[in-house]
mmCIF file of C-alpha atoms in Angstrom:
data_model
loop_
_atom_site.group_PDB
_atom_site.id
_atom_site.type_symbol
_atom_site.label_atom_id
_atom_site.label_comp_id
_atom_site.label_asym_id
_atom_site.label_seq_id
_atom_site.Cartn_x
_atom_site.Cartn_y
_atom_site.Cartn_z
ATOM 1 C CA MET B 1 4.246 0.988 -6.224
ATOM 2 C CA PRO B 2 2.851 2.223 -9.529
ATOM 3 C CA LEU B 3 -0.796 1.482 -10.203
ATOM 4 C CA ASN B 4 -2.864 2.760 -13.095
ATOM 5 C CA THR B 5 -5.856 4.425 -11.527
ATOM 6 C CA LEU B 6 -7.538 6.887 -13.847
ATOM 7 C CA VAL B 7 -7.848 6.735 -17.606
ATOM 8 C CA ARG B 8 -9.663 9.363 -19.636
ATOM 9 C CA GLN B 9 -10.599 9.277 -23.307
ATOM 10 C CA ILE B 10 -10.672 12.487 -25.343
ATOM 11 C CA PRO B 11 -13.015 12.034 -28.330
ATOM 12 C CA THR B 12 -12.044 15.392 -29.873
ATOM 13 C CA TYR B 13 -8.371 14.419 -30.259
ATOM 14 C CA LYS B 14 -6.964 14.927 -33.772
ATOM 15 C CA PRO B 15 -3.884 12.991 -34.960
ATOM 16 C CA PRO B 16 -0.859 15.121 -35.922
ATOM 17 C CA THR B 17 -0.384 16.011 -39.546
ATOM 18 C CA LEU B 18 2.294 14.361 -41.675
ATOM 19 C CA ASN B 19 4.208 17.647 -41.840
ATOM 20 C CA PHE B 20 4.296 17.848 -38.046
ATOM 21 C CA ILE B 21 5.445 14.218 -37.765
ATOM 22 C CA SER B 22 8.224 14.900 -40.279
ATOM 23 C CA TYR B 23 9.309 17.896 -38.228
ATOM 24 C CA LEU B 24 9.540 15.812 -35.030
ATOM 25 C CA ARG B 25 11.535 13.101 -36.805
ATOM 26 C CA ALA B 26 13.941 15.642 -38.259
ATOM 27 C CA ASN B 27 14.542 17.544 -35.018
ATOM 28 C CA ARG B 28 14.051 14.732 -32.476
ATOM 29 C CA SER B 29 13.348 17.119 -29.649
ATOM 30 C CA GLY B 30 10.488 18.177 -27.447
ATOM 31 C CA PRO B 31 8.098 16.138 -25.269
ATOM 32 C CA LEU B 32 6.025 15.004 -28.252
ATOM 33 C CA ALA B 33 9.028 13.498 -30.037
ATOM 34 C CA GLN B 34 9.211 10.519 -27.708
ATOM 35 C CA ILE B 35 7.091 7.386 -27.621
ATOM 36 C CA LYS B 36 4.136 7.667 -25.236
ATOM 37 C CA PRO B 37 5.407 10.918 -23.705
ATOM 38 C CA LEU B 38 5.192 11.123 -19.925
ATOM 39 C CA ILE B 39 4.036 14.224 -18.135
ATOM 40 C CA ASN B 40 6.022 13.217 -15.095
ATOM 41 C CA PRO B 41 5.275 14.082 -12.360
ATOM 42 C CA ILE B 42 2.318 16.419 -12.154
ATOM 43 C CA PHE B 43 1.910 16.665 -8.388
ATOM 44 C CA TRP B 44 2.389 14.895 -5.046
ATOM 45 C CA ASP B 45 0.023 14.158 -2.196
ATOM 46 C CA THR B 46 0.404 12.901 1.375
ATOM 47 C CA VAL B 47 -2.052 10.881 3.419
ATOM 48 C CA THR B 48 -1.576 10.178 7.137
ATOM 49 C CA GLY B 49 -3.176 6.927 8.222
ATOM 50 C CA SER B 50 -4.648 5.892 11.541
ATOM 51 C CA ASP B 51 -1.243 4.320 12.293
ATOM 52 C CA ASN B 52 0.219 7.891 12.274
ATOM 53 C CA ILE B 53 2.428 7.087 9.263
ATOM 54 C CA THR B 54 2.413 9.615 6.434
ATOM 55 C CA ARG B 55 2.367 7.992 3.002
ATOM 56 C CA GLU B 56 3.463 9.861 -0.119
ATOM 57 C CA ILE B 57 1.672 9.473 -3.450
ATOM 58 C CA GLN B 58 3.159 10.724 -6.711
ATOM 59 C CA TRP B 59 0.769 11.446 -9.585
ATOM 60 C CA THR B 60 1.964 11.294 -13.179
ATOM 61 C CA ALA B 61 0.272 11.321 -16.566
ATOM 62 C CA ASN B 62 0.889 9.180 -19.636
ATOM 63 C CA ILE B 63 -0.369 9.690 -23.172
ATOM 64 C CA GLY B 64 -1.150 6.457 -24.950
ATOM 65 C CA LEU B 65 -0.438 3.799 -22.334
ATOM 66 C CA ALA B 66 -0.925 0.680 -24.504
ATOM 67 C CA PHE B 67 -4.353 1.763 -25.717
ATOM 68 C CA ASN B 68 -4.112 4.454 -28.401
ATOM 69 C CA LEU B 69 -3.235 8.113 -28.638
ATOM 70 C CA THR B 70 -6.754 9.227 -27.712
ATOM 71 C CA VAL B 71 -6.199 8.145 -24.096
ATOM 72 C CA ILE B 72 -4.598 9.953 -21.191
ATOM 73 C CA ALA B 73 -3.873 7.969 -18.022
ATOM 74 C CA PHE B 74 -3.426 9.546 -14.610
ATOM 75 C CA ILE B 75 -1.227 7.213 -12.568
ATOM 76 C CA ALA B 76 -0.733 7.158 -8.791
ATOM 77 C CA SER B 77 2.423 5.689 -7.259
ATOM 78 C CA LEU B 78 2.568 4.912 -3.530
ATOM 79 C CA GLY B 79 6.104 5.529 -2.315
ATOM 80 C CA ARG B 80 7.688 6.535 0.979
ATOM 81 C CA GLY B 81 5.650 5.556 4.012
ATOM 82 C CA LYS B 82 4.345 2.353 2.451
ATOM 83 C CA THR B 83 4.372 -0.438 5.052
ATOM 84 C CA ALA B 84 3.523 -3.501 2.944
ATOM 85 C CA ARG B 85 6.483 -5.786 2.356
ATOM 86 C CA GLY B 86 7.320 -8.343 -0.317
ATOM 87 C CA ARG B 87 9.862 -11.112 -0.716
ATOM 88 C CA LEU B 88 12.243 -12.111 -3.501
ATOM 89 C CA THR B 89 13.804 -15.567 -3.696
ATOM 90 C CA ILE B 90 17.000 -16.410 -5.583
ATOM 91 C CA THR B 91 16.961 -19.929 -7.007
ATOM 92 C CA SER B 92 19.955 -22.268 -7.377
ATOM 93 C CA SER B 93 20.164 -21.197 -11.041
ATOM 94 C CA LEU B 94 20.387 -17.544 -9.888
ATOM 95 C CA ASN B 95 16.926 -16.624 -11.152
ATOM 96 C CA ILE B 96 14.842 -14.233 -9.063
ATOM 97 C CA ASN B 97 11.256 -15.134 -8.192
ATOM 98 C CA VAL B 98 8.656 -12.973 -6.477
ATOM 99 C CA THR B 99 7.389 -15.160 -3.642
ATOM 100 C CA THR B 100 5.396 -12.444 -1.843
ATOM 101 C CA LEU B 101 3.836 -9.491 -3.639
ATOM 102 C CA PRO B 102 4.711 -6.217 -1.865
ATOM 103 C CA TYR B 103 1.261 -4.702 -2.238
ATOM 104 C CA PHE B 104 -1.494 -4.093 0.323
ATOM 105 C CA ASN B 105 -0.466 -6.841 2.748
ATOM 106 C CA ASP B 106 0.264 -4.580 5.728
ATOM 107 C CA PRO B 107 -1.587 -5.235 9.004
ATOM 108 C CA GLY B 108 -4.592 -2.945 9.244
ATOM 109 C CA ALA B 109 -4.673 -2.288 5.477
ATOM 110 C CA HIS B 110 -3.344 1.238 5.997
ATOM 111 C CA ASP B 111 -1.649 1.346 2.583
ATOM 112 C CA ALA B 112 -4.876 0.567 0.738
ATOM 113 C CA THR B 113 -6.828 3.061 2.840
ATOM 114 C CA ALA B 114 -4.339 5.837 2.097
ATOM 115 C CA PHE B 115 -4.223 4.980 -1.590
ATOM 116 C CA THR B 116 -8.020 4.974 -1.825
ATOM 117 C CA ALA B 117 -8.168 8.350 -0.083
ATOM 118 C CA ALA B 118 -5.700 9.820 -2.585
ATOM 119 C CA ILE B 119 -7.766 8.553 -5.532
ATOM 120 C CA ALA B 120 -10.978 9.835 -3.968
ATOM 121 C CA LYS B 121 -9.509 13.349 -3.827
ATOM 122 C CA VAL B 122 -8.332 13.391 -7.441
ATOM 123 C CA LEU B 123 -11.224 11.537 -9.098
ATOM 124 C CA PRO B 124 -13.851 14.333 -8.879
ATOM 125 C CA LEU B 125 -11.309 16.878 -10.156
ATOM 126 C CA VAL B 126 -10.563 14.801 -13.260
ATOM 127 C CA GLN B 127 -14.251 14.151 -13.862
ATOM 128 C CA GLN B 128 -14.798 17.899 -14.176
ATOM 129 C CA LEU B 129 -12.451 18.228 -17.155
ATOM 130 C CA PRO B 130 -14.322 19.232 -20.332
ATOM 131 C CA ASN B 131 -14.651 16.897 -23.329
ATOM 132 C CA VAL B 132 -13.560 13.750 -21.505
ATOM 133 C CA THR B 133 -15.212 10.360 -21.157
ATOM 134 C CA PRO B 134 -14.495 8.278 -18.032
ATOM 135 C CA TYR B 135 -12.905 4.919 -18.775
ATOM 136 C CA LEU B 136 -11.425 3.609 -15.514
ATOM 137 C CA PRO B 137 -13.007 3.948 -13.026
ATOM 138 C CA ALA B 138 -16.261 3.939 -14.939
ATOM 139 C CA ALA B 139 -18.823 6.659 -14.326
ATOM 140 C CA GLY B 140 -20.581 6.177 -11.004
ATOM 141 C CA VAL B 141 -17.878 3.889 -9.550
ATOM 142 C CA SER B 142 -16.339 5.185 -6.334
ATOM 143 C CA ALA B 143 -12.636 5.080 -5.532
ATOM 144 C CA ALA B 144 -13.258 2.426 -2.860
ATOM 145 C CA ASP B 145 -15.257 0.180 -5.206
ATOM 146 C CA TYR B 146 -12.603 0.579 -7.889
ATOM 147 C CA MET B 147 -9.822 -0.408 -5.494
ATOM 148 C CA ASN B 148 -11.787 -3.435 -4.301
ATOM 149 C CA SER B 149 -12.257 -4.616 -7.882
ATOM 150 C CA LEU B 150 -8.559 -4.553 -8.799
ATOM 151 C CA THR B 151 -6.489 -7.660 -9.344
ATOM 152 C CA ILE B 152 -2.891 -6.923 -8.393
ATOM 153 C CA ASP B 153 -0.289 -8.263 -10.815
ATOM 154 C CA ILE B 154 3.420 -7.665 -11.107
ATOM 155 C CA SER B 155 6.043 -7.474 -13.808
ATOM 156 C CA MET B 156 9.707 -7.705 -12.869
ATOM 157 C CA SER B 157 10.542 -5.326 -15.713
ATOM 158 C CA ALA B 158 8.962 -2.234 -14.187
ATOM 159 C CA ASN B 159 9.218 -2.290 -10.410
ATOM 160 C CA GLN B 160 11.605 -0.625 -8.005
ATOM 161 C CA TRP B 161 12.333 -2.950 -5.061
ATOM 162 C CA VAL B 162 14.011 -1.266 -2.102
ATOM 163 C CA GLY B 163 15.046 -1.879 1.482
ATOM 164 C CA SER B 164 16.130 -5.530 1.216
ATOM 165 C CA THR B 165 19.729 -4.873 2.327
ATOM 166 C CA LYS B 166 19.596 -2.460 5.246
ATOM 167 C CA MET B 167 22.456 0.021 5.562
ATOM 168 C CA ARG B 168 23.839 0.810 9.002
ATOM 169 C CA LEU B 169 23.905 4.443 10.072
ATOM 170 C CA GLY B 170 25.781 3.871 13.321
ATOM 171 C CA GLY B 171 22.946 4.424 15.781
ATOM 172 C CA ALA B 172 21.711 2.207 18.574
ATOM 173 C CA GLY B 173 19.412 -0.707 17.922
ATOM 174 C CA GLU B 174 20.761 -1.529 14.468
ATOM 175 C CA GLU B 175 21.819 -5.111 15.055
ATOM 176 C CA ASP B 176 19.940 -6.294 11.968
ATOM 177 C CA TRP B 177 21.954 -4.251 9.485
ATOM 178 C CA VAL B 178 23.279 -5.933 6.323
ATOM 179 C CA MET B 179 25.935 -3.510 5.131
ATOM 180 C CA ASP B 180 27.882 -0.451 6.195
ATOM 181 C CA THR B 181 27.911 2.984 4.603
ATOM 182 C CA LYS B 182 30.720 1.938 2.263
ATOM 183 C CA THR B 183 28.418 -0.701 0.661
ATOM 184 C CA ARG B 184 30.339 -3.617 2.255
ATOM 185 C CA VAL B 185 28.302 -6.619 3.419
ATOM 186 C CA SER B 186 28.821 -7.453 7.091
ATOM 187 C CA GLY B 187 31.021 -10.479 7.677
ATOM 188 C CA VAL B 188 31.718 -11.158 3.988
ATOM 189 C CA ASN B 189 35.015 -9.908 2.591
ATOM 190 C CA GLY B 190 34.956 -8.654 -0.973
ATOM 191 C CA LEU B 191 31.145 -8.508 -1.286
ATOM 192 C CA ASP B 192 29.371 -5.194 -1.874
ATOM 193 C CA VAL B 193 25.744 -4.330 -2.566
ATOM 194 C CA VAL B 194 25.203 -1.517 -5.024
ATOM 195 C CA ASP B 195 21.550 -1.360 -6.018
ATOM 196 C CA ALA B 196 18.158 -0.165 -4.791
ATOM 197 C CA GLY B 197 18.297 -2.630 -1.899
ATOM 198 C CA ILE B 198 20.219 -0.077 0.158
ATOM 199 C CA VAL B 199 17.588 2.636 -0.362
ATOM 200 C CA ASN B 200 15.180 2.732 2.573
ATOM 201 C CA GLY B 201 12.185 4.091 0.665
ATOM 202 C CA VAL B 202 10.911 5.090 -2.758
ATOM 203 C CA PRO B 203 10.923 8.917 -2.871
ATOM 204 C CA THR B 204 9.502 9.009 -6.415
ATOM 205 C CA ALA B 205 8.220 6.552 -8.989
ATOM 206 C CA ASN B 206 11.705 5.996 -10.385
ATOM 207 C CA LEU B 207 14.922 5.586 -8.429
ATOM 208 C CA GLN B 208 17.268 8.027 -10.109
ATOM 209 C CA SER B 209 19.173 8.096 -6.823
ATOM 210 C CA VAL B 210 20.500 4.587 -7.531
ATOM 211 C CA PHE B 211 22.792 6.039 -10.196
ATOM 212 C CA ILE B 212 24.282 8.370 -7.584
ATOM 213 C CA VAL B 213 24.698 5.449 -5.173
ATOM 214 C CA GLY B 214 26.551 3.520 -7.873
ATOM 215 C CA GLU B 215 28.957 6.361 -8.516
ATOM 216 C CA ARG B 216 29.693 6.798 -4.816
ATOM 217 C CA ALA B 217 30.106 3.054 -4.258
ATOM 218 C CA ALA B 218 32.582 2.851 -7.126
ATOM 219 C CA VAL B 219 34.771 5.427 -5.392
ATOM 220 C CA GLU B 220 34.718 3.459 -2.113
ATOM 221 C CA ILE B 221 35.368 0.107 -3.794
ATOM 222 C CA LEU B 222 38.311 1.464 -5.780
ATOM 223 C CA LYS B 223 39.910 2.698 -2.542
ATOM 224 C CA LEU B 224 40.295 -0.942 -1.459
ATOM 225 C CA ARG B 225 42.523 -1.826 -4.399
#
């Protein structure tokens, strides 16, 4: 669940020279040769809530982030351990709609509490950096007040939805499983699920593991031919 949390402006930033830009274009290598280079990730944090569930937060940094190149954004992503749940609906025309946002709707608000605690730990560290001007949260605004002021929005182009098609592991009490470990849907011949729906949690901000799942599923599906 990515959420932009901290943005810092560096007034002493100097744009690169034309010679340096020409060098990057000619060589097309290095972290500065890409658009809005990510420093990804920078560190991880864990917060255990009063529900005894440990939630993992991944912190990354982004230069630019739709403002200009004098801005650095520190971004927190709440991943494994998150207990809020959302819902997708497939229409008769096969379009996907988000009918329930998967953010901060868990009973007891443990996700929001953990996320706020993570921000509260990082915020004073960032504020101590030299030659920076606070942008979001503004100076004097606490992590809790900042979280309470946010309006949660969603874009289908940049979210990793997981856990919608539960995979059976073979243990007891798994009557609600959707598919087996060969990606086959229960009770439906010839139908497989090969996407992030079979992943039970988001270990990082991006699901590189889905590519591995796809490769493995292709091997199992080809065995049936």
